[in-house]
């Protein structure tokens, strides 16, 4: 991260001093800088002369004394509080009294770092995202001790460097990691408790949640050790058990399976074949009884391969013995499956976003395994990506996205960050196509309250109770913006 941040500053025309712990580490840093700017030259985004100018602006050293003239120092040593406090104490000795000292920590308390110095008013957090030269978001963290001019100066610099600053208070995980890692940990818990498979959860969040990658692919990319570290730091502050790292995550880290960087994490990256996708057969004959968003079919129920029952619809007479019966419902369907008199042939069906390809199949305790297989193949024949999970509130997509949206709403309600800052954190920092406040306004606070209430009633997890700001806006019938 240090090399990336040095590159951003030098690209902005500023002279930079890069400090490393040893000549070997300095060589590594120089290598990072040359490789990263070299890639930009190869892609035609930088001329070789401009690359040289950028590299010439960065003086590399192992002597902290060389920082004596700097206006701003950004620390990016490993994520350990004792180490950071030690480095800041040293910076405090060598830097000018008016210099601002910033930490790139992802999750440690900036305040705890600040109090290790004699200038706590001049300590800020400046959280770049990886890779720093590419990612546009920078979270600027202010503590109760920081003087406003120090924060404003850093935010102003971030803007001049062509990035978007989001200024927030000193809470573990800030905005982006706080929201992202709660969701990632919950996805891991879902896998661990057998609610759905790794592949189905990943597929659900891309094909139905509209995300560029699923949670397990993303965690493997971030590094499972980093995920564990962020969750531990966030949990230490929030004491919200949803942030307590899932035992499965800890087990993988202990085993040294850290994701892409070690060749194996949730997935293996050794080229071994992944499981084959469900076979898609010819388009099935579908009968829809009642209204079901996203699924159409006007076959005679007596001749249909798939009979879909909308809200309140009963099973018509004469349905073939080998037909699959799909009960479309927001919530669990076991009671309706029993009411059909042939629950072994019944799955639940949810299409969380009719204009996206995902269909979620909920498998009850009575669904026969062959029924679930056949249902997946029939939906694939309708051009849908079918995933399976247990018969629980929210299935996969809503059970994962609404708690995340609720956390964002709670942040907004607490005045921790405004709507633009929260949305910028998730779009620019995490690559989400849209921010959570925009998502809530699209899905509607009323729907959010309904889904969250169902999730809360099922789990009794206090953090899943709808945030007051959502309840208020649902009652008022208006969006959050
Ligand atoms: N990797 C990410 O995706 C990412 C993203 C945002 C923020 N961060 C944060 O940035 C910081 C650094 O993370 P990283 O992934 O670059 O770690 P890293 O381990 O890759 O790099 C840390 C560097 O600090 C050097 N170092 C160690 N002790 C030092 C000392 N006493 N003085 C000077 N240099 C020293 C090491 O030689 C190493 O090159 C952490 O606080 C991390 O949480 C990381």
Coordinates of C-alpha atoms and ligand atoms in Angstrom, one line a residue:
X1 CA 0.0 0.0 0.0
X2 CA 2.9 2.4 0.8
X3 CA 4.2 2.1 -2.7
X4 CA 0.8 2.7 -4.2
X5 CA 0.2 5.7 -2.1
X6 CA 3.6 7.1 -2.9
X7 CA 2.8 6.7 -6.6
X8 CA -0.5 8.5 -6.2
X9 CA 1.2 11.5 -4.5
X10 CA 4.0 11.6 -7.1
X11 CA 1.6 11.4 -10.0
X12 CA -0.1 14.4 -8.4
X13 CA 3.2 16.3 -8.8
X14 CA 4.3 16.2 -5.2
X15 CA 7.8 15.3 -4.0
X16 CA 7.7 12.2 -1.8
X17 CA 10.0 10.5 0.6
X18 CA 9.4 6.8 0.9
X19 CA 10.7 5.1 4.0
X20 CA 11.2 1.4 4.5
X21 CA 12.6 -0.7 7.3
X22 CA 15.6 -2.2 5.4
X23 CA 17.4 -1.9 2.1
X24 CA 15.8 -5.2 0.9
X25 CA 12.3 -3.9 1.7
X26 CA 13.3 -0.6 -0.1
X27 CA 14.2 -2.6 -3.2
X28 CA 10.8 -4.4 -3.1
X29 CA 9.1 -1.0 -2.9
X30 CA 11.1 0.3 -5.8
X31 CA 10.1 -2.8 -7.7
X32 CA 6.4 -2.2 -7.0
X33 CA 6.7 1.4 -8.2
X34 CA 8.5 0.5 -11.4
X35 CA 6.1 -2.3 -12.2
X36 CA 3.0 -0.3 -11.5
X37 CA 4.0 2.7 -13.5
X38 CA 5.5 0.4 -16.2
X39 CA 2.1 -1.2 -16.6
X40 CA 0.6 2.3 -17.2
X41 CA 3.3 2.9 -19.9
X42 CA 2.5 -0.4 -21.6
X43 CA -1.2 0.4 -21.7
X44 CA -0.4 3.8 -23.2
X45 CA -1.7 5.7 -20.2
X46 CA 1.7 7.2 -19.3
X47 CA 4.6 8.2 -21.5
X48 CA 8.1 6.8 -20.5
X49 CA 9.1 10.5 -19.8
X50 CA 6.2 11.0 -17.4
X51 CA 7.0 7.7 -15.7
X52 CA 10.6 8.8 -15.2
X53 CA 9.4 12.2 -13.7
X54 CA 7.0 10.3 -11.3
X55 CA 9.8 8.0 -10.2
X56 CA 12.3 10.8 -9.8
X57 CA 9.9 12.6 -7.4
X58 CA 10.1 9.7 -5.0
X59 CA 13.3 9.6 -2.8
X60 CA 13.7 6.3 -1.1
X61 CA 15.4 5.9 2.3
X62 CA 15.6 3.8 5.4
X63 CA 16.3 6.9 7.6
X64 CA 13.3 8.4 9.4
X65 CA 15.4 11.5 9.8
X66 CA 14.7 12.2 6.1
X67 CA 11.1 13.0 7.0
X68 CA 12.1 16.2 8.8
X69 CA 10.9 18.6 6.1
X70 CA 7.6 16.8 5.2
X71 CA 4.2 18.6 5.6
X72 CA 2.3 15.3 5.7
X73 CA 3.5 11.7 6.5
X74 CA 1.3 8.7 5.7
X75 CA 2.1 5.6 7.6
X76 CA 1.4 2.2 5.9
X77 CA 3.2 -0.4 8.1
X78 CA 1.5 -3.7 8.9
X79 CA -1.8 -3.6 10.7
X80 CA -0.6 -4.0 14.3
X81 CA -1.4 -1.4 16.9
X82 CA 1.8 -1.8 18.9
X83 CA 3.9 -1.3 15.7
X84 CA 1.9 1.7 14.5
X85 CA 2.1 3.4 17.9
X86 CA 5.9 2.8 17.9
X87 CA 6.2 4.3 14.4
X88 CA 4.1 7.3 15.3
X89 CA 6.1 8.0 18.4
X90 CA 9.2 8.0 16.2
X91 CA 7.5 10.2 13.6
X92 CA 6.6 12.6 16.4
X93 CA 10.3 13.0 17.2
X94 CA 11.6 13.5 13.7
X95 CA 8.8 15.5 12.0
X96 CA 8.2 19.2 12.1
X97 CA 5.9 20.3 14.9
X98 CA 3.3 21.5 12.3
X99 CA 3.4 18.4 10.2
X100 CA 0.2 16.3 9.9
X101 CA 0.7 12.6 10.5
X102 CA -1.7 10.2 8.9
X103 CA -2.3 6.4 9.2
X104 CA -3.6 4.2 6.4
X105 CA -5.0 1.7 8.9
X106 CA -8.0 -0.3 7.7
X107 CA -9.5 -1.0 11.0
X108 CA -7.4 0.1 14.0
X109 CA -8.4 3.0 16.2
X110 CA -6.9 6.2 14.9
X111 CA -7.4 7.7 18.4
X112 CA -5.3 5.0 20.0
X113 CA -2.5 5.8 17.5
X114 CA -3.0 9.6 18.1
X115 CA -2.5 9.4 21.8
X116 CA 0.9 7.8 21.3
X117 CA 2.2 11.2 20.1
X118 CA 2.6 14.6 21.5
X119 CA 0.5 16.1 18.7
X120 CA -2.9 14.3 18.8
X121 CA -4.6 17.3 17.1
X122 CA -2.5 16.6 14.0
X123 CA -3.3 12.9 13.6
X124 CA -5.8 11.8 11.0
X125 CA -6.7 8.6 9.2
X126 CA -6.3 8.5 5.5
X127 CA -7.6 5.1 4.3
X128 CA -6.7 4.3 0.6
X129 CA -8.2 1.3 -1.1
X130 CA -6.1 -1.3 -2.9
X131 CA -4.7 -0.7 -5.5
X132 CA -4.3 2.9 -4.5
X133 CA -3.4 4.3 -7.9
X134 CA -6.7 2.9 -9.3
X135 CA -9.3 3.1 -6.5
X136 CA -11.0 6.5 -6.3
X137 CA -12.2 6.4 -2.7
X138 CA -10.2 7.7 0.3
X139 CA -11.8 7.6 3.7
X140 CA -10.5 10.5 5.8
X141 CA -10.9 9.8 9.5
X142 CA -11.1 12.4 12.2
X143 CA -10.9 11.7 15.9
X144 CA -12.4 13.8 18.8
X145 CA -8.9 15.2 19.1
X146 CA -8.1 16.1 15.5
X147 CA -8.2 19.8 14.7
X148 CA -10.6 20.7 11.8
X149 CA -7.8 22.3 9.6
X150 CA -5.8 19.0 9.6
X151 CA -8.8 17.0 8.3
X152 CA -9.8 19.7 5.8
X153 CA -6.2 19.9 4.5
X154 CA -6.0 16.2 4.0
X155 CA -9.5 16.0 2.3
X156 CA -8.5 18.9 0.1
X157 CA -5.3 17.1 -0.9
X158 CA -7.2 13.9 -1.7
X159 CA -9.5 15.9 -4.0
X160 CA -6.5 17.5 -5.7
X161 CA -5.1 14.0 -6.3
X162 CA -8.2 13.2 -8.3
X163 CA -9.8 11.0 -5.6
X164 CA -13.1 11.3 -3.7
X165 CA -12.6 11.9 0.1
X166 CA -15.3 10.7 2.5
X167 CA -14.7 12.2 5.9
X168 CA -16.0 10.1 8.8
X169 CA -15.4 9.6 12.6
X170 CA -13.1 7.0 14.2
X171 CA -15.3 3.8 14.3
X172 CA -13.8 0.4 13.5
X173 CA -14.1 -0.3 9.8
X174 CA -15.1 3.3 9.0
X175 CA -17.8 3.1 6.4
X176 CA -16.8 0.7 3.7
X177 CA -15.2 -2.1 5.7
X178 CA -17.8 -1.9 8.4
X179 CA -20.6 -2.5 5.9
X180 CA -18.8 -4.9 3.7
X181 CA -17.4 -7.3 6.3
X182 CA -20.6 -7.7 8.2
X183 CA -22.1 -9.1 4.9
X184 CA -19.0 -11.2 4.1
X185 CA -19.1 -12.8 7.6
X186 CA -22.8 -13.5 7.4
X187 CA -22.3 -15.2 4.0
X188 CA -19.6 -17.4 5.7
X189 CA -22.0 -18.2 8.5
X190 CA -24.6 -19.2 5.9
X191 CA -22.2 -21.6 4.3
X192 CA -21.1 -23.0 7.7
X193 CA -24.6 -23.7 8.9
X194 CA -25.5 -25.5 5.7
X195 CA -28.1 -23.0 4.5
X196 CA -26.6 -23.0 1.0
X197 CA -23.5 -24.0 -0.8
X198 CA -20.5 -21.8 -1.6
X199 CA -21.3 -21.8 -5.3
X200 CA -25.0 -21.1 -4.8
X201 CA -24.3 -18.2 -2.4
X202 CA -21.8 -16.7 -4.9
X203 CA -24.1 -17.2 -7.8
X204 CA -27.1 -15.7 -5.9
X205 CA -25.2 -12.5 -5.1
X206 CA -24.0 -12.0 -8.7
X207 CA -27.1 -13.1 -10.6
X208 CA -29.6 -11.8 -8.1
X209 CA -27.8 -9.2 -6.0
X210 CA -26.2 -7.6 -9.1
X211 CA -22.7 -7.6 -7.5
X212 CA -19.6 -8.0 -9.7
X213 CA -18.5 -11.0 -7.6
X214 CA -19.9 -13.2 -4.9
X215 CA -18.7 -13.1 -1.2
X216 CA -16.4 -16.1 -1.3
X217 CA -14.7 -15.0 -4.5
X218 CA -14.2 -11.6 -3.0
X219 CA -12.8 -12.8 0.3
X220 CA -10.4 -15.1 -1.6
X221 CA -9.3 -12.0 -3.5
X222 CA -8.9 -9.8 -0.4
X223 CA -7.1 -12.5 1.5
X224 CA -8.7 -14.5 4.3
X225 CA -6.2 -13.4 6.9
X226 CA -7.0 -9.7 6.1
X227 CA -10.7 -10.6 6.4
X228 CA -10.2 -12.2 9.8
X229 CA -8.1 -9.2 11.0
X230 CA -10.7 -6.7 9.9
X231 CA -13.6 -8.7 11.5
X232 CA -11.7 -9.1 14.8
X233 CA -11.1 -5.3 14.9
X234 CA -14.7 -4.4 14.1
X235 CA -16.0 -7.0 16.6
X236 CA -13.7 -5.7 19.3
X237 CA -15.5 -2.4 19.0
X238 CA -19.0 -3.2 17.9
X239 CA -19.5 -6.4 20.1
X240 CA -22.1 -7.2 17.5
X241 CA -21.9 -11.0 17.2
X242 CA -22.5 -10.8 13.5
X243 CA -19.0 -9.4 13.3
X244 CA -17.5 -12.2 15.4
X245 CA -15.4 -14.0 12.8
X246 CA -17.0 -17.2 11.5
X247 CA -15.2 -20.3 12.9
X248 CA -14.9 -21.5 9.2
X249 CA -13.0 -18.3 8.3
X250 CA -10.6 -18.8 11.3
X251 CA -10.1 -22.5 10.4
X252 CA -9.1 -21.7 6.8
X253 CA -6.7 -19.0 8.1
X254 CA -5.2 -21.4 10.6
X255 CA -4.7 -24.0 7.9
X256 CA -2.8 -21.4 5.8
X257 CA -5.5 -21.3 3.1
X258 CA -5.6 -17.6 2.7
X259 CA -7.3 -17.3 -0.8
X260 CA -5.8 -16.5 -4.1
X261 CA -2.4 -15.5 -2.7
X262 CA -1.8 -19.0 -1.4
X263 CA -3.6 -20.9 -4.2
X264 CA -6.5 -22.0 -2.0
X265 CA -9.1 -20.4 0.2
X266 CA -12.8 -21.0 -0.2
X267 CA -11.9 -22.0 -3.8
X268 CA -8.9 -23.8 -5.1
X269 CA -6.8 -21.9 -7.7
X270 CA -4.8 -24.9 -9.0
X271 CA -6.9 -25.4 -12.2
X272 CA -8.8 -28.4 -10.7
X273 CA -12.3 -28.5 -12.2
X274 CA -15.2 -26.8 -10.5
X275 CA -18.5 -28.5 -10.1
X276 CA -20.6 -28.6 -13.3
X277 CA -23.5 -26.2 -13.6
X278 CA -27.1 -27.6 -13.6
X279 CA -27.9 -29.1 -17.0
X280 CA -30.4 -27.0 -18.9
X281 CA -33.0 -29.1 -20.8
X282 CA -35.6 -27.9 -23.3
X283 CA -38.0 -25.1 -22.3
X284 CA -40.5 -26.8 -19.9
X285 CA -44.3 -26.5 -20.0
X286 CA -45.1 -24.1 -17.2
X287 CA -48.4 -23.3 -15.6
X288 CA -48.7 -20.3 -13.3
X289 CA -51.6 -20.2 -10.9
X290 CA -52.1 -16.6 -9.8
X291 CA -49.6 -13.8 -10.1
X292 CA -45.9 -14.5 -9.9
X293 CA -43.4 -11.7 -10.7
X294 CA -40.7 -12.8 -13.1
X295 CA -42.3 -16.2 -14.1
X296 CA -44.8 -16.6 -16.9
X297 CA -46.5 -19.8 -18.2
X298 CA -49.9 -20.6 -19.6
X299 CA -49.7 -24.4 -20.0
X300 CA -52.6 -26.5 -18.7
X301 CA -51.7 -27.4 -15.1
X302 CA -52.6 -31.0 -15.9
X303 CA -49.9 -31.1 -18.7
X304 CA -47.3 -28.9 -17.0
X305 CA -43.8 -30.0 -15.9
X306 CA -43.7 -27.0 -13.5
X307 CA -46.7 -25.7 -11.7
X308 CA -46.1 -22.4 -10.0
X309 CA -48.5 -21.3 -7.3
X310 CA -48.7 -17.6 -6.6
X311 CA -49.7 -16.0 -3.2
X312 CA -52.7 -17.8 -1.8
X313 CA -53.2 -20.1 -4.8
X314 CA -54.1 -23.7 -4.2
X315 CA -52.9 -26.7 -6.2
X316 CA -55.3 -27.4 -9.1
X317 CA -56.6 -30.9 -9.6
X318 CA -54.9 -33.2 -12.1
X319 CA -51.3 -32.1 -11.8
X320 CA -49.0 -34.8 -13.2
X321 CA -47.3 -37.0 -10.5
X322 CA -43.9 -36.2 -11.9
X323 CA -44.5 -32.4 -12.1
X324 CA -42.6 -30.0 -9.8
X325 CA -44.7 -27.7 -7.7
X326 CA -43.1 -24.4 -6.9
X327 CA -44.7 -22.2 -4.3
X328 CA -43.9 -18.6 -4.9
X329 CA -43.6 -16.7 -1.6
X330 CA -41.5 -14.1 0.1
X331 CA -41.1 -16.2 3.2
X332 CA -40.9 -19.9 4.2
X333 CA -43.2 -22.2 2.3
X334 CA -43.2 -25.4 4.4
X335 CA -46.8 -24.9 5.7
X336 CA -48.1 -24.4 2.1
X337 CA -46.1 -27.4 0.9
X338 CA -47.8 -29.6 3.5
X339 CA -51.2 -28.2 2.4
X340 CA -50.7 -29.4 -1.2
X341 CA -50.9 -33.0 0.1
X342 CA -47.7 -33.9 -1.8
X343 CA -44.9 -31.9 -0.1
X344 CA -42.2 -34.1 -1.5
X345 CA -42.8 -32.5 -4.9
X346 CA -42.8 -29.0 -3.6
X347 CA -40.0 -26.3 -3.6
X348 CA -40.3 -22.6 -2.7
X349 CA -39.6 -20.2 -5.5
X350 CA -38.3 -16.7 -5.2
X351 CA -37.3 -14.3 -7.9
X352 CA -35.8 -11.4 -5.8
X353 CA -35.4 -9.1 -8.9
X354 CA -37.6 -10.0 -11.8
X355 CA -35.3 -8.4 -14.3
X356 CA -32.3 -10.3 -13.1
X357 CA -31.8 -14.0 -14.0
X358 CA -31.7 -15.5 -10.5
X359 CA -34.3 -17.9 -9.2
X360 CA -34.0 -19.1 -5.6
X361 CA -35.3 -22.5 -4.8
X362 CA -36.1 -23.1 -1.1
X363 CA -35.9 -26.8 -0.2
X364 CA -38.1 -27.8 2.8
X365 CA -37.5 -30.6 5.2
X366 CA -40.0 -32.6 3.1
X367 CA -38.8 -31.8 -0.4
X368 CA -37.4 -35.0 -2.2
X369 CA -33.8 -34.6 -3.5
X370 CA -35.0 -35.5 -7.0
X371 CA -37.6 -32.7 -6.9
X372 CA -35.0 -30.1 -6.1
X373 CA -32.7 -31.4 -8.9
X374 CA -35.6 -31.4 -11.4
X375 CA -36.7 -27.9 -10.3
X376 CA -33.2 -26.6 -10.9
X377 CA -33.1 -28.1 -14.3
X378 CA -36.6 -26.8 -15.2
X379 CA -35.6 -23.3 -14.2
X380 CA -32.4 -23.5 -16.1
X381 CA -34.6 -24.4 -19.1
X382 CA -36.4 -21.1 -18.5
X383 CA -33.1 -19.3 -18.8
X384 CA -32.8 -18.8 -15.1
X385 CA -29.8 -19.3 -12.8
X386 CA -31.2 -21.5 -10.1
X387 CA -29.7 -21.7 -6.6
X388 CA -30.9 -23.7 -3.7
X389 CA -31.1 -23.0 0.0
X390 CA -33.1 -24.0 3.1
X391 CA -36.6 -22.7 3.7
X392 CA -35.7 -19.6 5.7
X393 CA -36.8 -16.0 5.7
X394 CA -35.0 -14.0 2.9
X395 CA -33.6 -17.1 1.2
X396 CA -30.1 -16.0 0.1
X397 CA -30.2 -12.6 -1.6
X398 CA -32.6 -10.8 0.7
X399 CA -31.1 -12.5 3.9
X400 CA -27.7 -11.1 2.9
X401 CA -28.5 -7.8 1.4
X402 CA -31.1 -6.4 3.8
X403 CA -29.0 -6.7 7.0
X404 CA -26.3 -4.8 5.1
X405 CA -28.8 -2.2 3.9
X406 CA -30.0 -2.0 7.5
X407 CA -26.5 -1.3 8.8
X408 CA -26.2 1.5 6.2
X409 CA -29.5 3.0 7.3
X410 CA -28.4 2.8 10.9
X411 CA -25.2 4.6 10.0
X412 CA -27.2 7.3 8.3
X413 CA -29.6 7.5 11.2
X414 CA -26.8 7.9 13.7
X415 CA -25.4 10.8 11.6
X416 CA -22.1 8.9 11.3
X417 CA -21.9 9.6 7.5
X418 CA -24.3 11.2 5.0
X419 CA -26.1 9.4 2.1
X420 CA -23.5 10.5 -0.5
X421 CA -20.6 9.4 1.7
X422 CA -22.1 6.0 2.3
X423 CA -22.9 5.4 -1.3
X424 CA -19.5 6.7 -2.5
X425 CA -17.8 4.3 0.1
X426 CA -19.5 1.2 -1.4
X427 CA -19.3 2.2 -5.1
X428 CA -15.9 3.7 -5.2
X429 CA -14.3 1.7 -2.4
X430 CA -15.8 -1.8 -2.9
X431 CA -16.9 -1.7 -6.6
X432 CA -20.6 -2.1 -5.9
X433 CA -22.6 -1.0 -8.9
X434 CA -24.9 1.2 -6.7
X435 CA -24.6 2.4 -3.1
X436 CA -26.9 1.1 -0.2
X437 CA -28.9 4.3 0.2
X438 CA -29.7 4.2 -3.5
X439 CA -30.5 0.5 -3.2
X440 CA -32.9 1.2 -0.3
X441 CA -34.6 3.9 -2.3
X442 CA -35.0 1.6 -5.3
X443 CA -36.3 -1.4 -3.2
X444 CA -38.3 0.9 -0.9
X445 CA -38.0 1.3 2.9
X446 CA -41.4 -0.5 3.2
X447 CA -40.0 -3.7 1.6
X448 CA -36.8 -3.3 3.7
X449 CA -38.9 -3.1 6.9
X450 CA -41.0 -6.2 5.9
X451 CA -37.9 -8.4 5.1
X452 CA -36.0 -7.2 8.1
X453 CA -38.9 -7.9 10.4
X454 CA -39.2 -11.4 9.0
X455 CA -35.4 -11.9 9.5
X456 CA -35.6 -10.5 13.0
X457 CA -38.6 -12.6 14.0
X458 CA -36.9 -15.8 12.7
X459 CA -33.4 -15.1 14.3
X460 CA -34.2 -12.7 17.2
X461 CA -30.9 -11.1 16.3
X462 CA -31.2 -7.5 17.7
X463 CA -29.2 -6.0 14.9
X464 CA -31.7 -7.3 12.3
X465 CA -34.6 -5.2 13.8
X466 CA -35.3 -2.5 11.2
X467 CA -33.3 0.7 11.8
X468 CA -35.7 3.4 13.1
X469 CA -34.9 5.6 10.1
X470 CA -36.2 2.9 7.9
X471 CA -39.4 2.4 9.9
X472 CA -39.9 6.2 9.9
X473 CA -39.4 6.5 6.1
X474 CA -41.6 3.4 5.4
X475 CA -44.4 5.0 7.5
X476 CA -43.9 8.3 5.7
X477 CA -44.0 6.5 2.4
X478 CA -40.8 8.2 1.1
X479 CA -37.3 7.3 0.3
X480 CA -34.2 8.1 2.4
X481 CA -32.9 10.9 0.1
Ligands
LIG1 N1 -3.5 -4.5 1.5 C1 -4.7 -3.8 1.4 O1 -5.6 -4.2 0.6 C2 -4.9 -2.6 2.3 C3 -5.9 -1.7 1.9 C4 -6.1 -0.5 2.6 C5 -5.3 -0.3 3.8 N2 -4.4 -1.2 4.1 C6 -3.5 -0.9 5.3 O2 -2.3 -0.5 4.9 C7 -1.3 -0.9 5.8 C8 -0.2 -1.7 5.1 O3 -0.8 -2.8 4.5 P1 0.0 -3.6 3.4 O4 -1.0 -4.6 2.9 O5 0.6 -2.7 2.4 O6 1.1 -4.4 4.3 P2 2.5 -5.0 3.8 O7 2.9 -5.9 4.9 O8 2.4 -5.5 2.4 O9 3.5 -3.8 3.8 C9 3.9 -3.1 5.0 C10 5.3 -2.6 4.7 O10 5.7 -1.9 5.9 C11 7.1 -2.1 6.0 N3 7.4 -1.9 7.4 C12 7.3 -2.7 8.5 N4 7.7 -2.2 9.6 C13 8.2 -0.9 9.3 C14 8.7 0.1 10.0 N5 8.9 0.0 11.3 N6 9.1 1.2 9.3 C15 8.9 1.4 8.0 N7 8.4 0.4 7.3 C16 8.0 -0.7 7.9 C17 7.3 -3.5 5.6 O11 8.6 -3.7 5.2 C18 6.3 -3.6 4.4 O12 6.9 -3.3 3.2 C19 -2.0 -1.7 6.9 O13 -2.4 -0.8 7.9 C20 -3.3 -2.1 6.2 O14 -4.4 -2.4 7.0 C21 -4.1 -2.4 3.4

